[in-house]
Amino acid sequence: MFMRSAKTFVPDALRGLIASTDDISWNPDPGYLTRAHPLPRGQVAIVSGGGSGHEPLHAGFIGAGMLTAVCPGLIFTSPNALQIHEASKTIDVGGGVLHIVKNYTGDVMNFGIARELLREDVIDADIVLVDDDVASERADGSGPGRRGTAATVVVEKVCGAAAERGDSLAEVVSIGRQVAESARSMAVALAPCTLPGATEPSFDLPAGQMELGIGIHGERGTERVDALPAPELVRRLTDPIVDSLQLVSGDRVIAVVNGLGATHPLELQLLFAELGEYLDQKGIRIERPLVGTFVTALTMAGASITLVRVDDQVLELWDAPCSAPAWPNSPARTYSAVGPSESFGPTYTLPTTQADDGTAWVADWAQKVLDQEPALTDLDRRAGDGDFGTNMVAALEQLDLTAMRDSYSTSTAFDALSQAYLGHAGGTSGALFGIWFRHFYRAAGNGRFDLAAVTTAARAGLDNITTLGGARPGDKTMVDAIVPAVEALEEAVRSGTTYDTALRQAANAAHAGAESTEAMVANRGRASYVGEAARGVIDPGALVIAWFFECGAGH
């Protein structure tokens, strides 16, 4: 992979994007891209974003007729709430702001927090959630729901055209939700991706095999099969989409064949030819084709198929002009039946105060997490997408641990820790750890950081986390460690146990809770997408919580 360094990979790439486009500007604090030219007064502004590594999604679709702003996260990690809030404030011109969000916990959570902050600014904001991936669809509706994948491009194009036409926020939201509800996708990989700086791919896939039902964050799929001929592969990808949308003969669709990063255009065109023939056989009419690389998973070799049921209103918006640099210069407005196969040839800053014992707790824990980053990353690679350790480092490397020990008060230390997570880690872990430590900051700010204050903070943090993320004990998350720790603290308060003993009891309870996750199958977070493959691996978030209480004992 071409890079200057893994740490600067994303900002280095953004420099090139901005230098090579006419209507994109970069705001590094806190980090978002906008159109260089402001919208007319009263027009709906549209913000999207997500983890980097999916390019040209989202930054390549900034321009007239599509997006107004984009918030990039770290590789495969959602942007944080502060990025989204500032971007939304900057581009609002009185018509309100629409957030187009892929259905991943971190994205949903951080965009949701941003809309809470926008309400404080008296800015109207709404959301269109994209959840098109049928591979993550559960018949009983449990779990986090379908992932958001390639249909995001279709939603962004239609909503952008509606906003450019002058539709109100409510009207843009309505048409966007119609499109999102009418879209389904499924993907396949021939080879996994490798993250910048990593020495191993995101999962192992032997030569000669395909992984069906993969996601766009390097997750393994739902089924591994020997390599299939293209016609059979297209049927395996398309049938679940048709079934989920309940498509029948006579239905009209936009058909998207999308490359996942390392797939040649000839392969994509070949898959589209097979898709066109298969849908023709079913009597499903392709109104508009879109073939190319739009939503990627870094260097993954693979492709996805997306079908979107459409009507004349959606097609009018699809055909509207668009100046986004990654949108095709001359997208097809008609579809011709696929010809005989033999006819094809090659077309080729924080305040400081007096230090106290609580700061050592925070600093000791932060140092331990930094030291254990490789182990945490390995745990997450085996059960999720391998980004947990790097997300921890992204937050904790913002802290001056020496200054924290020497000159921070406990409240300042927890404030610094909370802001580091909320502003730098991104993703689910950034939001949840950020709000968890926010409650300790609030408790420490009351003057006495005694056992009652610690217990109050832990209980409030637990309640907030379960409200935000929906996780419960047994879901294989950090909650499995927090719940027994909080229960131990509350029992210690009732029985008059000393501070140090209570923290040790909480640490022991948290460790037991973390160890229990080894036997669990995840119901929340990205580990939930890999099912039984996550069994036998301790949840890294739960382990980090156990370390937190362990470091608190003695301070």
Coordinates of C-alpha atoms in Angstrom, one line a residue:
M1 CA 0.0 0.0 0.0
F2 CA 1.3 3.5 -0.9
M3 CA 1.8 5.6 2.2
R4 CA 4.1 8.0 4.1
S5 CA 3.1 6.4 7.4
A6 CA 0.1 4.4 8.6
K7 CA -0.6 7.1 11.2
T8 CA -0.9 9.9 8.6
F9 CA -2.5 7.8 5.9
V10 CA -5.9 9.5 6.0
P11 CA -4.9 13.2 6.2
D12 CA -2.2 12.6 3.6
A13 CA -4.8 11.3 1.2
L14 CA -7.2 14.2 2.0
R15 CA -4.5 16.6 0.9
G16 CA -4.5 15.1 -2.5
L17 CA -8.3 15.0 -2.8
I18 CA -8.6 18.7 -2.0
A19 CA -5.8 19.7 -4.3
S20 CA -7.4 17.8 -7.2
T21 CA -11.0 19.0 -6.9
D22 CA -12.6 22.4 -7.5
D23 CA -15.4 22.5 -4.9
I24 CA -14.1 20.8 -1.8
S25 CA -12.5 22.5 1.2
W26 CA -11.0 21.0 4.4
N27 CA -11.6 22.2 7.9
P28 CA -9.0 20.3 10.1
D29 CA -10.4 21.4 13.4
P30 CA -12.3 19.3 14.3
G31 CA -12.1 17.7 10.8
Y32 CA -14.7 17.9 8.0
L33 CA -15.0 18.6 4.3
T34 CA -17.5 21.0 2.7
R35 CA -18.3 22.5 -0.6
A36 CA -16.1 25.4 -1.2
H37 CA -19.0 27.5 -2.4
P38 CA -21.9 28.1 0.1
L39 CA -25.4 27.0 -0.7
P40 CA -28.2 29.5 -1.6
R41 CA -30.1 30.8 1.4
G42 CA -32.9 28.4 2.5
Q43 CA -31.6 25.2 0.8
V44 CA -31.4 22.0 2.7
A45 CA -27.8 21.0 3.5
I46 CA -26.8 17.4 3.5
V47 CA -24.1 15.8 5.6
S48 CA -22.8 12.3 5.4
G49 CA -19.7 10.5 6.5
G50 CA -18.2 7.4 8.0
G51 CA -14.9 5.6 8.4
S52 CA -12.2 6.3 5.8
G53 CA -11.3 3.3 3.6
H54 CA -14.6 3.4 1.6
E55 CA -13.6 6.0 -0.9
P56 CA -14.9 7.4 -3.1
L57 CA -17.7 7.2 -0.6
H58 CA -18.3 9.8 0.9
A59 CA -15.9 12.6 0.1
G60 CA -16.0 12.0 -3.7
F61 CA -19.7 12.8 -3.7
I62 CA -19.5 16.4 -2.4
G63 CA -20.8 18.7 -5.0
A64 CA -23.9 20.4 -6.5
G65 CA -26.7 17.8 -6.6
M66 CA -25.3 15.5 -3.9
L67 CA -23.6 16.2 -0.6
T68 CA -22.8 19.5 1.1
A69 CA -20.4 18.2 3.7
V70 CA -18.6 15.0 4.7
C71 CA -17.1 13.9 8.1
P72 CA -14.3 11.4 7.6
G73 CA -13.4 9.1 10.4
L74 CA -10.3 7.0 10.9
I75 CA -10.0 3.8 8.8
F76 CA -13.3 1.8 9.3
T77 CA -14.3 4.0 12.2
S78 CA -17.2 6.4 12.4
P79 CA -16.5 10.2 12.7
N80 CA -17.1 11.7 16.1
A81 CA -20.0 13.8 17.2
L82 CA -18.0 17.0 17.4
Q83 CA -16.9 16.7 13.7
I84 CA -20.5 16.1 12.6
H85 CA -21.9 18.9 14.8
E86 CA -19.4 21.5 13.5
A87 CA -19.9 20.5 9.9
S88 CA -23.7 20.7 10.2
K89 CA -23.5 24.2 11.8
T90 CA -21.1 25.5 9.2
I91 CA -23.2 24.5 6.2
D92 CA -26.7 25.3 7.5
V93 CA -28.2 28.2 5.5
G94 CA -31.6 28.1 7.1
G95 CA -33.2 25.2 5.3
G96 CA -32.2 22.6 7.9
V97 CA -29.6 19.8 7.8
L98 CA -30.1 16.2 6.7
H99 CA -27.8 13.5 8.0
I100 CA -27.4 10.4 5.7
V101 CA -26.1 7.6 8.0
K102 CA -25.1 4.0 7.4
N103 CA -26.5 1.6 10.0
Y104 CA -23.5 1.0 12.1
T105 CA -23.7 1.5 15.9
G106 CA -20.9 4.1 16.0
D107 CA -22.2 6.1 13.0
V108 CA -25.8 6.1 14.3
M109 CA -24.6 7.1 17.8
N110 CA -22.3 9.9 16.8
F111 CA -24.7 11.4 14.3
G112 CA -27.5 11.2 16.9
I113 CA -25.4 13.0 19.5
A114 CA -24.6 15.7 16.9
R115 CA -28.3 16.2 16.2
E116 CA -28.8 16.6 20.0
L117 CA -26.2 19.4 19.9
L118 CA -27.8 21.0 16.9
R119 CA -31.1 21.3 18.8
E120 CA -29.2 23.4 21.3
D121 CA -28.2 25.6 18.3
V122 CA -31.9 25.8 17.1
I123 CA -31.0 24.1 13.8
D124 CA -33.5 21.7 12.3
A125 CA -31.9 18.4 11.5
D126 CA -33.2 15.0 10.5
I127 CA -31.8 11.6 9.5
V128 CA -32.1 9.1 6.7
L129 CA -30.7 5.7 7.8
V130 CA -29.4 3.4 5.2
D131 CA -29.7 -0.3 6.1
D132 CA -29.5 -2.3 2.9
D133 CA -27.3 -5.4 3.5
V134 CA -29.4 -8.5 3.4
A135 CA -26.5 -10.7 4.7
S136 CA -26.9 -9.1 8.1
E137 CA -30.7 -9.3 8.1
R138 CA -32.3 -11.5 10.8
A139 CA -35.7 -13.0 10.3
D140 CA -36.7 -12.2 13.8
G141 CA -35.5 -8.6 13.6
S142 CA -33.1 -9.0 16.5
G143 CA -29.6 -7.6 16.7
P144 CA -28.3 -4.3 15.3
G145 CA -30.2 -4.6 12.0
R146 CA -29.0 -4.6 8.4
R147 CA -25.7 -2.9 7.8
G148 CA -25.6 0.2 5.5
T149 CA -23.5 -0.4 2.4
A150 CA -23.6 0.5 -1.3
A151 CA -27.2 1.8 -1.4
T152 CA -25.8 4.8 0.5
V153 CA -24.7 6.3 -2.9
V154 CA -28.2 6.0 -4.3
V155 CA -29.7 7.7 -1.3
E156 CA -27.1 10.5 -1.4
K157 CA -27.8 11.1 -5.1
V158 CA -31.6 11.3 -4.8
C159 CA -31.6 13.4 -1.7
G160 CA -29.0 15.7 -3.1
A161 CA -31.0 16.3 -6.2
A162 CA -34.2 16.9 -4.2
A163 CA -32.4 19.5 -2.0
E164 CA -30.9 21.2 -5.1
R165 CA -34.4 21.4 -6.6
G166 CA -35.5 23.3 -3.5
D167 CA -37.5 20.7 -1.6
S168 CA -38.1 21.3 2.1
L169 CA -36.2 19.2 4.7
A170 CA -39.3 17.1 5.4
E171 CA -39.7 16.4 1.6
V172 CA -36.0 15.5 1.2
V173 CA -36.2 13.2 4.3
S174 CA -39.4 11.6 2.9
I175 CA -37.9 10.7 -0.5
G176 CA -34.7 9.6 1.1
R177 CA -36.4 7.2 3.4
Q178 CA -38.5 5.8 0.5
V179 CA -35.3 5.1 -1.4
A180 CA -33.6 3.6 1.6
E181 CA -36.5 1.3 2.4
S182 CA -36.6 0.2 -1.2
A183 CA -32.9 -0.8 -1.4
R184 CA -31.1 -4.0 -0.6
S185 CA -27.5 -5.2 -1.3
M186 CA -25.3 -8.2 -0.9
A187 CA -21.5 -8.6 -1.4
V188 CA -18.8 -11.2 -2.0
A189 CA -15.0 -11.2 -1.5
L190 CA -12.3 -13.0 -3.4
A191 CA -9.6 -11.6 -1.1
P192 CA -9.7 -9.7 2.2
C193 CA -8.3 -6.2 2.8
T194 CA -5.3 -5.2 4.9
L195 CA -5.4 -2.1 7.0
P196 CA -2.6 0.5 6.6
G197 CA 0.4 -0.5 8.7
A198 CA -1.1 -4.0 9.4
T199 CA 0.9 -7.1 8.6
E200 CA -2.1 -9.5 8.3
P201 CA -5.3 -9.3 6.4
S202 CA -8.6 -8.7 8.2
F203 CA -9.5 -12.4 7.8
D204 CA -8.0 -15.5 6.2
L205 CA -9.5 -16.7 2.9
P206 CA -7.7 -19.5 1.1
A207 CA -7.1 -19.2 -2.6
G208 CA -9.9 -20.7 -4.7
Q209 CA -12.6 -19.8 -2.3
M210 CA -15.2 -17.0 -2.0
E211 CA -16.6 -15.3 1.1
L212 CA -20.3 -14.5 0.7
G213 CA -22.1 -11.9 2.8
I214 CA -19.1 -9.8 3.7
G215 CA -19.3 -6.3 5.1
I216 CA -17.4 -3.2 4.1
H217 CA -15.2 -3.0 7.3
G218 CA -13.1 -6.1 6.6
E219 CA -15.5 -8.4 8.4
R220 CA -15.7 -12.0 7.3
G221 CA -18.9 -13.2 5.6
T222 CA -21.8 -15.5 6.5
E223 CA -20.7 -18.3 4.2
R224 CA -17.5 -19.6 2.6
V225 CA -17.7 -21.5 -0.7
D226 CA -15.5 -22.8 -3.5
A227 CA -15.2 -20.2 -6.2
L228 CA -18.4 -20.0 -8.3
P229 CA -18.8 -19.3 -12.0
A230 CA -20.1 -15.7 -12.5
P231 CA -23.7 -16.7 -13.5
E232 CA -24.1 -18.8 -10.4
L233 CA -22.5 -16.2 -8.1
V234 CA -24.8 -13.5 -9.4
R235 CA -27.8 -15.7 -8.6
R236 CA -26.5 -16.4 -5.1
L237 CA -26.1 -12.6 -4.5
T238 CA -29.3 -11.5 -6.2
D239 CA -31.9 -14.0 -4.9
P240 CA -31.7 -12.8 -1.2
I241 CA -32.2 -9.2 -2.5
V242 CA -35.2 -10.1 -4.6
D243 CA -36.7 -12.0 -1.7
S244 CA -36.2 -9.3 0.8
L245 CA -37.7 -6.6 -1.4
Q246 CA -40.4 -9.0 -2.6
L247 CA -39.6 -8.0 -6.2
V248 CA -41.9 -9.5 -8.9
S249 CA -42.2 -9.4 -12.7
G250 CA -42.9 -5.8 -13.8
D251 CA -41.1 -4.1 -11.0
R252 CA -38.6 -1.4 -11.9
V253 CA -35.2 -1.0 -10.3
I254 CA -31.9 0.9 -10.3
A255 CA -29.2 -1.8 -10.5
V256 CA -25.8 -1.1 -9.0
V257 CA -22.7 -3.3 -9.4
N258 CA -20.0 -1.9 -7.1
G259 CA -16.3 -2.8 -6.7
L260 CA -15.0 -3.2 -3.2
G261 CA -11.5 -1.7 -3.9
A262 CA -9.3 -4.1 -5.8
T263 CA -11.7 -5.3 -8.5
H264 CA -11.1 -4.5 -12.1
P265 CA -13.8 -2.7 -14.2
L266 CA -13.9 -5.6 -16.6
E267 CA -15.0 -7.9 -13.7
L268 CA -17.7 -5.4 -12.7
Q269 CA -19.0 -5.2 -16.2
L270 CA -19.0 -8.9 -16.5
L271 CA -21.1 -9.2 -13.3
F272 CA -23.5 -6.6 -14.6
A273 CA -24.0 -8.5 -17.8
E274 CA -24.9 -11.6 -15.8
L275 CA -27.2 -9.5 -13.5
G276 CA -28.9 -8.0 -16.5
E277 CA -29.6 -11.4 -18.0
Y278 CA -30.9 -12.8 -14.7
L279 CA -33.2 -9.9 -14.0
D280 CA -34.5 -10.1 -17.6
Q281 CA -35.4 -13.7 -17.0
K282 CA -37.4 -12.7 -13.9
G283 CA -39.2 -9.9 -15.7
I284 CA -37.6 -7.3 -13.4
R285 CA -36.9 -4.1 -15.4
I286 CA -33.6 -2.3 -15.0
E287 CA -34.4 1.4 -15.4
R288 CA -30.9 2.7 -14.7
P289 CA -27.6 0.8 -14.4
L290 CA -24.6 2.0 -12.4
V291 CA -21.4 0.1 -12.6
G292 CA -18.1 1.1 -11.1
T293 CA -16.2 1.5 -7.8
F294 CA -18.2 3.7 -5.4
V295 CA -18.2 2.1 -1.9
T296 CA -15.0 0.2 -1.1
A297 CA -13.4 -1.8 1.8
L298 CA -9.8 -0.5 1.2
T299 CA -8.0 -3.2 -0.9
M300 CA -10.6 -5.9 -0.8
A301 CA -11.1 -7.9 -4.0
G302 CA -14.8 -8.3 -4.3
A303 CA -18.1 -6.7 -5.4
S304 CA -21.6 -6.0 -4.3
I305 CA -25.0 -5.9 -6.0
T306 CA -27.6 -3.4 -5.1
L307 CA -31.2 -3.2 -6.3
V308 CA -33.5 -0.2 -5.6
R309 CA -37.2 -0.3 -6.5
V310 CA -38.0 3.0 -8.2
D311 CA -40.8 5.1 -9.7
D312 CA -40.8 8.1 -12.0
Q313 CA -40.2 10.6 -9.2
V314 CA -37.0 8.8 -8.0
L315 CA -35.8 8.5 -11.6
E316 CA -36.2 12.2 -12.2
L317 CA -34.0 12.9 -9.2
W318 CA -31.5 10.2 -10.2
D319 CA -31.1 11.8 -13.7
A320 CA -30.7 15.4 -12.3
P321 CA -27.3 17.1 -12.9
C322 CA -24.5 16.5 -10.4
S323 CA -21.0 18.0 -10.1
A324 CA -19.6 15.6 -7.5
P325 CA -16.1 14.4 -8.7
A326 CA -16.8 10.7 -8.2
W327 CA -20.2 10.8 -9.9
P328 CA -20.0 9.5 -13.5
N329 CA -19.7 12.3 -16.1
S330 CA -22.3 10.6 -18.3
P331 CA -24.4 8.1 -16.3
A332 CA -26.7 5.9 -18.4
R333 CA -30.3 7.1 -18.6
T334 CA -31.5 4.0 -20.4
Y335 CA -30.8 0.2 -20.2
S336 CA -30.4 -2.0 -23.2
A337 CA -30.8 -5.8 -22.9
V338 CA -27.5 -7.6 -22.6
G339 CA -26.2 -9.0 -26.0
P340 CA -24.8 -12.4 -26.6
S341 CA -21.8 -13.2 -24.5
E342 CA -19.6 -13.9 -27.6
S343 CA -20.1 -10.3 -28.9
F344 CA -18.1 -8.8 -26.0
G345 CA -14.5 -7.9 -26.4
P346 CA -12.0 -6.0 -24.3
T347 CA -13.2 -2.5 -23.5
Y348 CA -10.6 -2.1 -21.9
T349 CA -6.7 22.0 25.3
L350 CA -7.3 21.4 28.9
P351 CA -7.0 23.4 32.2
T352 CA -4.5 22.1 34.8
T353 CA -5.0 22.2 38.6
Q354 CA -3.4 20.6 41.6
A355 CA -2.8 16.9 41.2
D356 CA -4.4 14.4 43.6
D357 CA -4.6 10.6 43.9
G358 CA -7.3 10.2 41.3
T359 CA -5.1 11.4 38.5
A360 CA -2.8 8.4 39.1
W361 CA -5.8 6.1 38.6
V362 CA -6.5 7.6 35.2
A363 CA -2.9 7.8 34.1
D364 CA -2.1 4.2 35.2
W365 CA -5.1 2.9 33.3
A366 CA -4.3 4.9 30.2
Q367 CA -0.7 3.6 30.2
K368 CA -1.8 0.0 30.6
V369 CA -4.2 0.3 27.7
L370 CA -1.5 1.9 25.5
D371 CA 0.9 -0.9 26.4
Q372 CA -1.6 -3.6 25.7
E373 CA -2.8 -2.2 22.3
P374 CA -1.4 -5.1 20.2
A375 CA -3.2 -7.7 22.4
L376 CA -6.4 -5.7 22.2
T377 CA -6.2 -5.4 18.4
D378 CA -5.6 -9.1 18.2
L379 CA -8.7 -9.9 20.2
D380 CA -10.8 -7.6 18.1
R381 CA -9.3 -9.0 14.9
R382 CA -10.4 -12.5 15.9
A383 CA -13.9 -11.4 16.8
G384 CA -14.6 -8.2 14.9
D385 CA -12.8 -5.9 12.6
G386 CA -9.5 -5.3 14.4
D387 CA -9.8 -1.6 15.1
F388 CA -10.4 -1.6 18.9
G389 CA -6.8 -1.2 19.9
T390 CA -6.1 1.5 17.4
N391 CA -9.2 3.4 18.5
M392 CA -8.0 3.2 22.1
V393 CA -4.6 4.6 21.0
A394 CA -6.2 7.3 18.9
A395 CA -7.8 8.7 22.0
L396 CA -5.2 8.0 24.7
E397 CA -2.2 9.3 22.7
Q398 CA -3.8 12.8 22.9
L399 CA -3.1 12.8 26.7
D400 CA 0.1 14.0 28.4
L401 CA 0.2 11.4 31.1
T402 CA 3.2 13.0 32.8
A403 CA 1.4 16.3 33.1
M404 CA -1.7 14.5 34.2
R405 CA 0.2 12.9 37.2
D406 CA 1.9 16.1 38.1
S407 CA -0.7 18.8 37.7
Y408 CA -4.2 17.6 36.9
S409 CA -7.0 17.4 39.4
T410 CA -9.1 14.2 39.2
S411 CA -12.0 16.1 37.5
T412 CA -9.5 17.6 34.9
A413 CA -8.1 14.1 34.3
F414 CA -11.5 12.6 33.6
D415 CA -12.5 15.6 31.5
A416 CA -9.4 15.2 29.4
L417 CA -10.0 11.5 29.0
S418 CA -13.7 11.9 28.1
Q419 CA -12.9 14.6 25.5
A420 CA -10.1 12.5 24.0
Y421 CA -12.5 9.6 23.4
L422 CA -15.4 11.8 22.1
G423 CA -13.2 13.9 19.9
H424 CA -10.6 11.4 18.6
A425 CA -11.5 7.8 18.9
G426 CA -14.8 7.8 16.9
G427 CA -16.8 4.7 16.4
T428 CA -18.8 2.9 19.0
S429 CA -15.9 2.7 21.5
G430 CA -15.2 6.4 21.2
A431 CA -18.8 7.4 22.0
L432 CA -19.3 4.9 24.8
F433 CA -16.0 5.3 26.6
G434 CA -16.3 9.1 26.1
I435 CA -19.7 9.2 27.8
W436 CA -18.6 6.7 30.5
F437 CA -15.7 8.9 31.6
R438 CA -17.9 12.0 31.3
H439 CA -19.9 10.8 34.4
F440 CA -16.7 10.3 36.4
Y441 CA -15.7 13.9 35.4
R442 CA -19.0 15.2 36.7
A443 CA -18.8 13.2 39.9
A444 CA -15.2 14.4 40.6
G445 CA -16.2 18.0 39.9
N446 CA -18.4 18.0 43.0
G447 CA -15.3 18.2 45.2
R448 CA -15.0 14.8 46.9
F449 CA -14.2 11.8 44.8
D450 CA -15.0 9.2 47.4
L451 CA -16.6 5.7 47.1
A452 CA -20.1 7.2 46.9
A453 CA -19.0 9.5 44.0
V454 CA -17.3 6.6 42.1
T455 CA -20.4 4.5 42.6
T456 CA -22.8 7.2 41.4
A457 CA -20.6 7.9 38.3
A458 CA -20.4 4.2 37.4
R459 CA -24.1 3.7 37.8
A460 CA -24.9 6.8 35.7
G461 CA -22.3 5.8 33.1
L462 CA -23.9 2.3 32.8
D463 CA -27.4 3.7 32.4
N464 CA -26.2 6.1 29.7
I465 CA -24.3 3.4 27.8
T466 CA -27.2 0.9 27.8
T467 CA -29.6 3.7 26.7
L468 CA -27.3 4.8 23.8
G469 CA -26.2 1.4 22.6
G470 CA -28.9 -0.9 23.8
A471 CA -26.5 -3.6 25.1
R472 CA -27.5 -5.8 28.0
P473 CA -25.5 -8.4 30.0
G474 CA -24.9 -11.4 27.8
D475 CA -24.4 -9.4 24.6
K476 CA -20.6 -9.7 24.7
T477 CA -19.8 -6.0 25.2
M478 CA -18.2 -3.8 27.9
V479 CA -21.6 -3.9 29.7
D480 CA -20.8 -7.5 30.8
A481 CA -17.9 -6.1 32.9
I482 CA -19.6 -2.8 34.0
V483 CA -22.8 -4.4 35.4
P484 CA -21.1 -6.7 38.0
A485 CA -18.7 -3.9 38.9
V486 CA -21.5 -1.4 39.6
E487 CA -23.4 -4.0 41.6
A488 CA -20.3 -4.7 43.7
L489 CA -19.8 -0.9 44.3
E490 CA -23.4 -0.4 45.3
E491 CA -23.2 -3.3 47.7
A492 CA -20.0 -1.9 49.2
V493 CA -21.7 1.5 49.8
R494 CA -24.6 -0.2 51.6
S495 CA -22.3 -2.3 53.8
G496 CA -19.8 0.5 54.6
T497 CA -16.8 -1.2 52.9
T498 CA -13.7 0.9 52.6
Y499 CA -12.8 2.6 49.4
D500 CA -9.8 0.5 48.5
T501 CA -11.6 -2.8 49.3
A502 CA -14.6 -1.7 47.3
L503 CA -12.5 -0.9 44.2
R504 CA -10.8 -4.3 44.5
Q505 CA -14.2 -6.1 44.7
A506 CA -15.4 -4.1 41.7
A507 CA -12.3 -5.0 39.8
N508 CA -12.7 -8.7 40.6
A509 CA -16.3 -8.6 39.6
A510 CA -15.5 -6.8 36.3
H511 CA -12.7 -9.4 35.5
A512 CA -15.2 -12.2 36.1
G513 CA -17.7 -10.5 33.8
A514 CA -15.0 -9.9 31.1
E515 CA -13.9 -13.5 31.2
S516 CA -17.5 -14.7 30.9
T517 CA -17.7 -13.0 27.4
E518 CA -15.3 -15.7 26.1
A519 CA -18.1 -18.2 25.9
M520 CA -20.6 -15.8 24.4
V521 CA -21.9 -15.1 20.9
A522 CA -22.2 -11.3 20.4
N523 CA -25.6 -9.6 19.9
R524 CA -24.2 -6.1 19.7
G525 CA -21.3 -4.4 17.9
R526 CA -19.5 -5.6 14.9
A527 CA -18.6 -8.9 16.5
S528 CA -22.4 -9.7 16.2
Y529 CA -21.9 -10.0 12.4
V530 CA -19.5 -12.9 12.7
G531 CA -21.7 -15.1 14.9
E532 CA -20.0 -18.3 16.2
A533 CA -16.6 -17.1 15.0
A534 CA -16.5 -14.7 17.9
R535 CA -17.0 -17.4 20.5
G536 CA -13.8 -18.2 22.4
V537 CA -12.6 -14.6 22.4
I538 CA -12.8 -12.3 25.4
D539 CA -14.5 -9.0 24.5
P540 CA -11.7 -6.3 24.5
G541 CA -14.1 -3.6 25.7
A542 CA -15.0 -5.6 28.8
L543 CA -11.4 -6.4 29.5
V544 CA -10.4 -2.7 29.3
I545 CA -13.2 -1.9 31.8
A546 CA -11.9 -4.5 34.2
W547 CA -8.4 -2.9 34.0
F548 CA -10.0 0.4 34.8
F549 CA -11.4 -0.7 38.2
E550 CA -8.2 -2.7 38.8
C551 CA -6.1 0.5 38.4
G552 CA -8.5 2.4 40.7
A553 CA -7.7 0.1 43.6
G554 CA -5.0 1.8 45.7
H555 CA -5.8 5.3 44.5

